[in-house]
Amino acid sequence: INYMKSFSRGSFEFQFYDLGNEQGDCIILLHGFPGGAESWLKVAEDLATNGYRVLVPLQRGFSNGAQPRLRREYSVSELDEDIRGLMDAAAIKQAQIVGHDWGGVVAWSFAWKNPNLVKSLVVVSTPHPRAFMASLWRGNQAFLSRYMLFFQLPILPERVLGREGGRPFIKSLTSTGLSQQMAVNYVNQLIRSQRLLTNALNWYRAMPIAVLDLLRIGPIESPTLYIYGSDDRYLSFIGARLTRRWVRGEYQQLFLPKGTHWIPQESAVELAKAIDGFARGEKVKPWR
């Protein structure tokens, strides 16, 4: 069964997909930028077919009823509490947390702060925040992250990304490996109004405020699977390699040759199998 539900936290109302067996082990899939919950739906459907209960929230800025205006309201601490609110609303005591892109940042932070709520952790593309910070001073990560500085500017990023019906935005996404159809879908969703695009960019604009929160995130105790594509145009291999240092629990890593940043979209079937296998305590094998 695939349907939308909602839960409230404070003055905000969040939407989320609730798929699969309500009595099954729970997996929570956290999206990043620029795609919302739909970026996970193929993976979610496959996992639901295997007997899991799968929750896919539209995180703040992407949910119609949760669109705060201030950038500080997009801090990692707020995003963490949103996931705790989801688990409370769904009566989930423990879940496997899976995150990609910005959802990966939230996943790392949530797992560190709430080890008792996290049965296991799977992060796709995004290195541990401390590994990412270290990689800024080593190799080419600072160069790869230059777009984040541009996103700090007011108004101009919205105008640049949204001009000509989002053509520059679509081109930048397809140049990093995202399919044309998915790029068009994501961009069309965000440029429906400047407010939606601003909300999504506020995840980046909150970073200067959240730096201390990110630097506090320590080693992860939960069993952790980290997956990285060698052709990722946003995140460097150095950060991926350093991530191992920040996991104390059981650790597995998959480095996928020719995998791009968009692993949930380009390899949904294989990724669902890896998530399933890791949840069952298996040794996960690369599919490339």
Short mmCIF file of N, CA and C in Angstrom, two decimals, residues 84-236:
data_model
loop_
_atom_site.label_atom_id
_atom_site.label_comp_id
_atom_site.label_asym_id
_atom_site.label_seq_id
_atom_site.Cartn_x
_atom_site.Cartn_y
_atom_site.Cartn_z
N ARG A 84 12.80 12.57 14.39
CA ARG A 84 12.30 12.03 15.66
C ARG A 84 10.77 12.19 15.73
N GLY A 85 10.27 13.33 15.25
CA GLY A 85 8.83 13.55 15.22
C GLY A 85 8.12 12.56 14.32
N LEU A 86 8.74 12.23 13.19
CA LEU A 86 8.17 11.22 12.29
C LEU A 86 8.08 9.87 12.98
N MET A 87 9.15 9.47 13.66
CA MET A 87 9.15 8.17 14.33
C MET A 87 8.11 8.12 15.44
N ASP A 88 7.99 9.21 16.18
CA ASP A 88 6.97 9.26 17.23
C ASP A 88 5.57 9.13 16.64
N ALA A 89 5.32 9.88 15.56
CA ALA A 89 3.99 9.87 14.94
C ALA A 89 3.64 8.50 14.38
N ALA A 90 4.64 7.79 13.85
CA ALA A 90 4.41 6.48 13.25
C ALA A 90 4.55 5.34 14.26
N ALA A 91 4.78 5.70 15.53
CA ALA A 91 4.94 4.71 16.61
C ALA A 91 6.07 3.73 16.30
N ILE A 92 7.19 4.26 15.81
CA ILE A 92 8.36 3.45 15.50
C ILE A 92 9.40 3.65 16.60
N LYS A 93 9.84 2.55 17.21
CA LYS A 93 10.82 2.63 18.29
C LYS A 93 12.26 2.56 17.78
N GLN A 94 12.44 1.91 16.62
CA GLN A 94 13.79 1.77 16.07
C GLN A 94 13.67 1.55 14.57
N ALA A 95 14.61 2.11 13.81
CA ALA A 95 14.54 1.99 12.36
C ALA A 95 15.94 1.94 11.76
N GLN A 96 16.00 1.40 10.55
CA GLN A 96 17.21 1.58 9.75
C GLN A 96 17.06 2.93 9.06
N ILE A 97 18.04 3.79 9.25
CA ILE A 97 18.01 5.13 8.66
C ILE A 97 18.88 5.12 7.41
N VAL A 98 18.31 5.61 6.31
CA VAL A 98 19.03 5.65 5.03
C VAL A 98 18.96 7.08 4.50
N GLY A 99 20.10 7.65 4.13
CA GLY A 99 20.11 9.01 3.63
C GLY A 99 21.00 9.18 2.42
N HIS A 100 20.63 10.12 1.56
CA HIS A 100 21.42 10.46 0.38
C HIS A 100 21.54 11.97 0.29
N ASP A 101 22.73 12.44 -0.13
CA ASP A 101 22.95 13.87 -0.30
C ASP A 101 22.70 14.56 1.04
N TRP A 102 21.90 15.63 1.08
CA TRP A 102 21.62 16.28 2.36
C TRP A 102 20.95 15.32 3.33
N GLY A 103 20.15 14.41 2.80
CA GLY A 103 19.56 13.39 3.67
C GLY A 103 20.62 12.56 4.36
N GLY A 104 21.78 12.41 3.72
CA GLY A 104 22.90 11.71 4.34
C GLY A 104 23.46 12.48 5.53
N VAL A 105 23.54 13.81 5.40
CA VAL A 105 24.00 14.62 6.54
C VAL A 105 23.07 14.42 7.73
N VAL A 106 21.76 14.48 7.45
CA VAL A 106 20.77 14.28 8.51
C VAL A 106 20.91 12.88 9.11
N ALA A 107 21.13 11.89 8.26
CA ALA A 107 21.27 10.51 8.73
C ALA A 107 22.46 10.36 9.68
N TRP A 108 23.62 10.91 9.30
CA TRP A 108 24.80 10.84 10.16
C TRP A 108 24.52 11.50 11.51
N SER A 109 23.95 12.70 11.45
CA SER A 109 23.69 13.46 12.68
C SER A 109 22.68 12.75 13.57
N PHE A 110 21.61 12.26 12.95
CA PHE A 110 20.56 11.58 13.73
C PHE A 110 21.10 10.32 14.38
N ALA A 111 21.90 9.56 13.65
CA ALA A 111 22.45 8.31 14.19
C ALA A 111 23.40 8.58 15.35
N TRP A 112 24.15 9.66 15.27
CA TRP A 112 25.07 9.99 16.36
C TRP A 112 24.31 10.42 17.61
N LYS A 113 23.27 11.25 17.42
CA LYS A 113 22.52 11.77 18.55
C LYS A 113 21.56 10.75 19.16
N ASN A 114 21.09 9.80 18.34
CA ASN A 114 20.03 8.89 18.77
C ASN A 114 20.39 7.43 18.49
N PRO A 115 21.50 6.94 19.03
CA PRO A 115 21.91 5.56 18.71
C PRO A 115 20.88 4.53 19.12
N ASN A 116 20.08 4.82 20.13
CA ASN A 116 19.06 3.87 20.59
C ASN A 116 17.90 3.76 19.61
N LEU A 117 17.74 4.75 18.73
CA LEU A 117 16.64 4.72 17.77
C LEU A 117 17.06 4.14 16.42
N VAL A 118 18.36 3.94 16.24
CA VAL A 118 18.89 3.56 14.93
C VAL A 118 19.39 2.12 14.97
N LYS A 119 18.65 1.23 14.31
CA LYS A 119 19.04 -0.18 14.24
C LYS A 119 20.28 -0.33 13.38
N SER A 120 20.32 0.39 12.27
CA SER A 120 21.49 0.42 11.40
C SER A 120 21.39 1.67 10.53
N LEU A 121 22.49 1.99 9.87
CA LEU A 121 22.60 3.22 9.11
C LEU A 121 23.16 2.91 7.73
N VAL A 122 22.52 3.47 6.70
CA VAL A 122 23.05 3.39 5.34
C VAL A 122 23.12 4.81 4.80
N VAL A 123 24.30 5.22 4.37
CA VAL A 123 24.46 6.55 3.80
C VAL A 123 25.03 6.42 2.39
N VAL A 124 24.39 7.10 1.46
CA VAL A 124 24.77 7.03 0.06
C VAL A 124 25.37 8.38 -0.36
N SER A 125 26.60 8.33 -0.84
CA SER A 125 27.33 9.47 -1.39
C SER A 125 27.96 10.35 -0.31
N THR A 126 27.19 10.78 0.68
CA THR A 126 27.63 11.80 1.63
C THR A 126 28.56 11.23 2.69
N PRO A 127 29.80 11.71 2.78
CA PRO A 127 30.70 11.22 3.82
C PRO A 127 30.26 11.70 5.20
N HIS A 128 30.80 11.09 6.23
CA HIS A 128 30.59 11.60 7.58
C HIS A 128 30.96 13.09 7.60
N PRO A 129 30.18 13.93 8.28
CA PRO A 129 30.46 15.37 8.26
C PRO A 129 31.88 15.74 8.67
N ARG A 130 32.44 15.03 9.63
CA ARG A 130 33.82 15.34 10.04
C ARG A 130 34.81 14.95 8.95
N ALA A 131 34.52 13.87 8.23
CA ALA A 131 35.36 13.48 7.10
C ALA A 131 35.25 14.50 5.99
N PHE A 132 34.03 15.00 5.77
CA PHE A 132 33.83 16.04 4.75
C PHE A 132 34.62 17.29 5.10
N MET A 133 34.54 17.72 6.36
CA MET A 133 35.26 18.93 6.78
C MET A 133 36.77 18.75 6.57
N ALA A 134 37.28 17.58 6.92
CA ALA A 134 38.71 17.32 6.74
C ALA A 134 39.08 17.33 5.26
N SER A 135 38.17 16.83 4.41
CA SER A 135 38.48 16.75 2.98
C SER A 135 38.53 18.12 2.31
N LEU A 136 37.94 19.15 2.95
CA LEU A 136 38.00 20.51 2.37
C LEU A 136 39.43 21.02 2.29
N TRP A 137 40.29 20.51 3.16
CA TRP A 137 41.68 20.96 3.19
C TRP A 137 42.62 20.01 2.48
N ARG A 138 42.04 18.97 1.90
CA ARG A 138 42.85 17.96 1.23
C ARG A 138 42.22 17.65 -0.13
N GLY A 139 43.00 17.59 -1.15
CA GLY A 139 42.46 17.26 -2.47
C GLY A 139 41.60 18.38 -3.05
N ASN A 140 40.56 18.00 -3.77
CA ASN A 140 39.79 18.98 -4.55
C ASN A 140 38.39 19.24 -4.00
N GLN A 141 38.10 18.84 -2.74
CA GLN A 141 36.74 19.01 -2.24
C GLN A 141 36.32 20.48 -2.18
N ALA A 142 37.22 21.37 -1.80
CA ALA A 142 36.86 22.78 -1.74
C ALA A 142 36.43 23.28 -3.13
N PHE A 143 37.12 22.82 -4.16
CA PHE A 143 36.76 23.20 -5.53
C PHE A 143 35.40 22.61 -5.90
N LEU A 144 35.18 21.35 -5.56
CA LEU A 144 33.90 20.71 -5.87
C LEU A 144 32.73 21.38 -5.14
N SER A 145 33.02 22.01 -3.99
CA SER A 145 31.97 22.61 -3.17
C SER A 145 31.77 24.10 -3.46
N ARG A 146 32.39 24.61 -4.50
CA ARG A 146 32.31 26.05 -4.76
C ARG A 146 30.88 26.53 -4.99
N TYR A 147 30.02 25.66 -5.50
CA TYR A 147 28.63 26.04 -5.73
C TYR A 147 27.92 26.38 -4.42
N MET A 148 28.38 25.79 -3.30
CA MET A 148 27.77 26.09 -2.01
C MET A 148 27.98 27.54 -1.62
N LEU A 149 29.11 28.10 -2.00
CA LEU A 149 29.37 29.52 -1.73
C LEU A 149 28.41 30.39 -2.55
N PHE A 150 28.21 30.02 -3.79
CA PHE A 150 27.26 30.75 -4.64
C PHE A 150 25.86 30.71 -4.04
N PHE A 151 25.47 29.56 -3.48
CA PHE A 151 24.14 29.42 -2.90
C PHE A 151 23.94 30.28 -1.65
N GLN A 152 25.04 30.79 -1.06
CA GLN A 152 24.90 31.66 0.11
C GLN A 152 24.38 33.04 -0.25
N LEU A 153 24.51 33.42 -1.50
CA LEU A 153 24.07 34.75 -1.92
C LEU A 153 22.55 34.85 -1.88
N PRO A 154 22.03 36.02 -1.55
CA PRO A 154 20.57 36.19 -1.59
C PRO A 154 20.07 36.41 -3.02
N ILE A 155 18.93 35.86 -3.34
CA ILE A 155 18.16 36.14 -4.56
C ILE A 155 18.83 35.65 -5.84
N LEU A 156 20.13 35.97 -6.03
CA LEU A 156 20.80 35.67 -7.30
C LEU A 156 20.74 34.19 -7.67
N PRO A 157 21.02 33.25 -6.75
CA PRO A 157 20.94 31.84 -7.14
C PRO A 157 19.56 31.45 -7.67
N GLU A 158 18.49 31.96 -7.03
CA GLU A 158 17.14 31.66 -7.50
C GLU A 158 16.94 32.15 -8.94
N ARG A 159 17.45 33.33 -9.22
CA ARG A 159 17.29 33.89 -10.56
C ARG A 159 18.10 33.13 -11.60
N VAL A 160 19.31 32.76 -11.23
CA VAL A 160 20.16 32.03 -12.17
C VAL A 160 19.59 30.63 -12.43
N LEU A 161 19.24 29.91 -11.39
CA LEU A 161 18.75 28.54 -11.55
C LEU A 161 17.37 28.50 -12.21
N GLY A 162 16.58 29.52 -12.01
CA GLY A 162 15.22 29.51 -12.52
C GLY A 162 15.02 30.14 -13.89
N ARG A 163 16.05 30.76 -14.44
CA ARG A 163 15.84 31.45 -15.71
C ARG A 163 15.65 30.45 -16.86
N GLU A 164 14.97 30.92 -17.89
CA GLU A 164 14.68 30.10 -19.07
C GLU A 164 14.00 28.77 -18.69
N GLY A 165 13.07 28.86 -17.75
CA GLY A 165 12.37 27.65 -17.33
C GLY A 165 13.25 26.63 -16.65
N GLY A 166 14.34 27.10 -16.04
CA GLY A 166 15.24 26.20 -15.31
C GLY A 166 16.27 25.50 -16.17
N ARG A 167 16.47 25.96 -17.40
CA ARG A 167 17.41 25.27 -18.30
C ARG A 167 18.82 25.18 -17.73
N PRO A 168 19.39 26.27 -17.15
CA PRO A 168 20.74 26.14 -16.59
C PRO A 168 20.80 25.12 -15.44
N PHE A 169 19.75 25.08 -14.65
CA PHE A 169 19.68 24.15 -13.52
C PHE A 169 19.65 22.71 -14.05
N ILE A 170 18.80 22.47 -15.04
CA ILE A 170 18.69 21.14 -15.64
C ILE A 170 20.02 20.71 -16.25
N LYS A 171 20.66 21.62 -16.95
CA LYS A 171 21.94 21.31 -17.60
C LYS A 171 23.01 20.95 -16.57
N SER A 172 23.03 21.68 -15.45
CA SER A 172 24.04 21.39 -14.43
C SER A 172 23.83 20.02 -13.81
N LEU A 173 22.57 19.61 -13.67
CA LEU A 173 22.28 18.30 -13.08
C LEU A 173 22.61 17.16 -14.04
N THR A 174 22.23 17.32 -15.30
CA THR A 174 22.51 16.25 -16.26
C THR A 174 24.01 16.11 -16.51
N SER A 175 24.76 17.21 -16.35
CA SER A 175 26.21 17.13 -16.56
C SER A 175 26.90 16.30 -15.49
N THR A 176 26.21 16.07 -14.37
CA THR A 176 26.79 15.26 -13.29
C THR A 176 26.23 13.85 -13.26
N GLY A 177 25.41 13.50 -14.27
CA GLY A 177 24.98 12.11 -14.40
C GLY A 177 23.50 11.86 -14.15
N LEU A 178 22.74 12.86 -13.71
CA LEU A 178 21.31 12.65 -13.51
C LEU A 178 20.61 12.60 -14.86
N SER A 179 19.63 11.72 -15.01
CA SER A 179 18.94 11.60 -16.29
C SER A 179 18.18 12.88 -16.62
N GLN A 180 17.99 13.13 -17.92
CA GLN A 180 17.28 14.32 -18.36
C GLN A 180 15.87 14.37 -17.77
N GLN A 181 15.17 13.25 -17.79
CA GLN A 181 13.79 13.22 -17.29
C GLN A 181 13.72 13.56 -15.81
N MET A 182 14.61 12.97 -15.03
CA MET A 182 14.59 13.25 -13.59
C MET A 182 15.00 14.69 -13.30
N ALA A 183 15.99 15.19 -14.03
CA ALA A 183 16.42 16.58 -13.84
C ALA A 183 15.27 17.53 -14.13
N VAL A 184 14.56 17.29 -15.22
CA VAL A 184 13.41 18.14 -15.57
C VAL A 184 12.34 18.07 -14.49
N ASN A 185 12.05 16.86 -14.01
CA ASN A 185 11.03 16.70 -12.97
C ASN A 185 11.41 17.45 -11.69
N TYR A 186 12.65 17.29 -11.25
CA TYR A 186 13.09 17.95 -10.02
C TYR A 186 13.03 19.46 -10.15
N VAL A 187 13.56 19.96 -11.27
CA VAL A 187 13.63 21.41 -11.46
C VAL A 187 12.23 22.00 -11.59
N ASN A 188 11.36 21.33 -12.35
CA ASN A 188 9.99 21.84 -12.50
C ASN A 188 9.28 21.93 -11.15
N GLN A 189 9.53 20.96 -10.28
CA GLN A 189 8.91 20.99 -8.95
C GLN A 189 9.38 22.21 -8.17
N LEU A 190 10.70 22.50 -8.24
CA LEU A 190 11.26 23.56 -7.40
C LEU A 190 10.98 24.96 -7.93
N ILE A 191 10.90 25.13 -9.24
CA ILE A 191 10.75 26.49 -9.77
C ILE A 191 9.29 26.88 -9.96
N ARG A 192 8.37 26.05 -9.46
CA ARG A 192 6.97 26.44 -9.51
C ARG A 192 6.76 27.78 -8.82
N SER A 193 7.56 28.02 -7.79
CA SER A 193 7.53 29.33 -7.14
C SER A 193 8.91 29.60 -6.57
N GLN A 194 9.28 30.87 -6.46
CA GLN A 194 10.58 31.20 -5.91
C GLN A 194 10.67 30.73 -4.46
N ARG A 195 9.54 30.71 -3.78
CA ARG A 195 9.53 30.29 -2.37
C ARG A 195 10.05 28.86 -2.23
N LEU A 196 9.59 27.94 -3.08
CA LEU A 196 10.02 26.55 -2.99
C LEU A 196 11.51 26.42 -3.23
N LEU A 197 12.01 27.12 -4.24
CA LEU A 197 13.44 27.05 -4.54
C LEU A 197 14.25 27.66 -3.40
N THR A 198 13.77 28.76 -2.85
CA THR A 198 14.46 29.38 -1.71
C THR A 198 14.49 28.44 -0.52
N ASN A 199 13.38 27.75 -0.26
CA ASN A 199 13.35 26.78 0.84
C ASN A 199 14.44 25.73 0.66
N ALA A 200 14.55 25.18 -0.55
CA ALA A 200 15.54 24.14 -0.82
C ALA A 200 16.96 24.68 -0.65
N LEU A 201 17.19 25.91 -1.12
CA LEU A 201 18.52 26.50 -1.00
C LEU A 201 18.85 26.85 0.45
N ASN A 202 17.82 27.04 1.27
CA ASN A 202 18.07 27.38 2.67
C ASN A 202 18.76 26.25 3.42
N TRP A 203 18.69 25.02 2.92
CA TRP A 203 19.48 23.94 3.52
C TRP A 203 20.97 24.29 3.46
N TYR A 204 21.38 24.86 2.33
CA TYR A 204 22.77 25.28 2.17
C TYR A 204 23.05 26.57 2.95
N ARG A 205 22.10 27.48 2.93
CA ARG A 205 22.31 28.77 3.59
C ARG A 205 22.38 28.64 5.10
N ALA A 206 21.87 27.55 5.63
CA ALA A 206 21.97 27.32 7.07
C ALA A 206 23.33 26.75 7.47
N MET A 207 24.15 26.36 6.49
CA MET A 207 25.42 25.71 6.82
C MET A 207 26.33 26.56 7.70
N PRO A 208 26.50 27.87 7.42
CA PRO A 208 27.38 28.66 8.31
C PRO A 208 26.91 28.65 9.76
N ILE A 209 25.59 28.57 9.95
CA ILE A 209 25.02 28.52 11.30
C ILE A 209 25.25 27.15 11.91
N ALA A 210 25.24 26.12 11.06
CA ALA A 210 25.27 24.73 11.54
C ALA A 210 26.67 24.15 11.64
N VAL A 211 27.71 24.92 11.30
CA VAL A 211 29.06 24.36 11.28
C VAL A 211 29.43 23.74 12.62
N LEU A 212 29.14 24.43 13.72
CA LEU A 212 29.49 23.88 15.03
C LEU A 212 28.73 22.60 15.31
N ASP A 213 27.45 22.54 14.89
CA ASP A 213 26.69 21.29 15.05
C ASP A 213 27.33 20.16 14.28
N LEU A 214 27.77 20.45 13.05
CA LEU A 214 28.39 19.42 12.22
C LEU A 214 29.72 18.95 12.80
N LEU A 215 30.47 19.88 13.39
CA LEU A 215 31.77 19.52 13.96
C LEU A 215 31.64 18.75 15.26
N ARG A 216 30.44 18.78 15.86
CA ARG A 216 30.22 18.02 17.09
C ARG A 216 29.85 16.56 16.82
N ILE A 217 29.47 16.25 15.58
CA ILE A 217 29.03 14.90 15.28
C ILE A 217 30.22 13.94 15.41
N GLY A 218 30.10 13.01 16.30
CA GLY A 218 31.21 12.11 16.59
C GLY A 218 31.07 10.76 15.93
N PRO A 219 31.81 9.78 16.40
CA PRO A 219 31.78 8.43 15.81
C PRO A 219 30.41 7.78 15.96
N ILE A 220 30.06 7.00 14.97
CA ILE A 220 28.77 6.32 14.92
C ILE A 220 28.91 4.93 15.53
N GLU A 221 28.00 4.60 16.44
CA GLU A 221 28.03 3.30 17.11
C GLU A 221 27.22 2.24 16.36
N SER A 222 26.24 2.67 15.58
CA SER A 222 25.35 1.74 14.88
C SER A 222 26.08 1.06 13.73
N PRO A 223 25.67 -0.17 13.37
CA PRO A 223 26.20 -0.78 12.14
C PRO A 223 25.96 0.15 10.96
N THR A 224 26.98 0.34 10.14
CA THR A 224 26.91 1.37 9.08
C THR A 224 27.40 0.82 7.75
N LEU A 225 26.61 1.11 6.72
CA LEU A 225 27.01 0.84 5.33
C LEU A 225 27.14 2.17 4.62
N TYR A 226 28.30 2.41 4.02
CA TYR A 226 28.53 3.65 3.27
C TYR A 226 28.80 3.31 1.81
N ILE A 227 28.08 3.99 0.91
CA ILE A 227 28.16 3.71 -0.53
C ILE A 227 28.56 4.99 -1.26
N TYR A 228 29.58 4.87 -2.12
CA TYR A 228 30.11 6.04 -2.83
C TYR A 228 30.40 5.70 -4.28
N GLY A 229 30.01 6.58 -5.17
CA GLY A 229 30.30 6.40 -6.59
C GLY A 229 31.56 7.15 -6.99
N SER A 230 32.45 6.49 -7.69
CA SER A 230 33.75 7.09 -8.01
C SER A 230 33.65 8.27 -8.96
N ASP A 231 32.52 8.41 -9.67
CA ASP A 231 32.33 9.53 -10.58
C ASP A 231 31.45 10.62 -9.98
N ASP A 232 31.41 10.69 -8.66
CA ASP A 232 30.64 11.73 -7.98
C ASP A 232 31.30 13.09 -8.26
N ARG A 233 30.53 14.03 -8.81
CA ARG A 233 31.06 15.34 -9.16
C ARG A 233 30.92 16.36 -8.03
N TYR A 234 30.34 15.95 -6.91
CA TYR A 234 30.14 16.87 -5.80
C TYR A 234 30.97 16.53 -4.57
N LEU A 235 31.29 15.25 -4.40
CA LEU A 235 31.94 14.80 -3.18
C LEU A 235 33.18 13.99 -3.52
N SER A 236 34.28 14.31 -2.88
CA SER A 236 35.56 13.72 -3.26
C SER A 236 35.79 12.35 -2.63
#
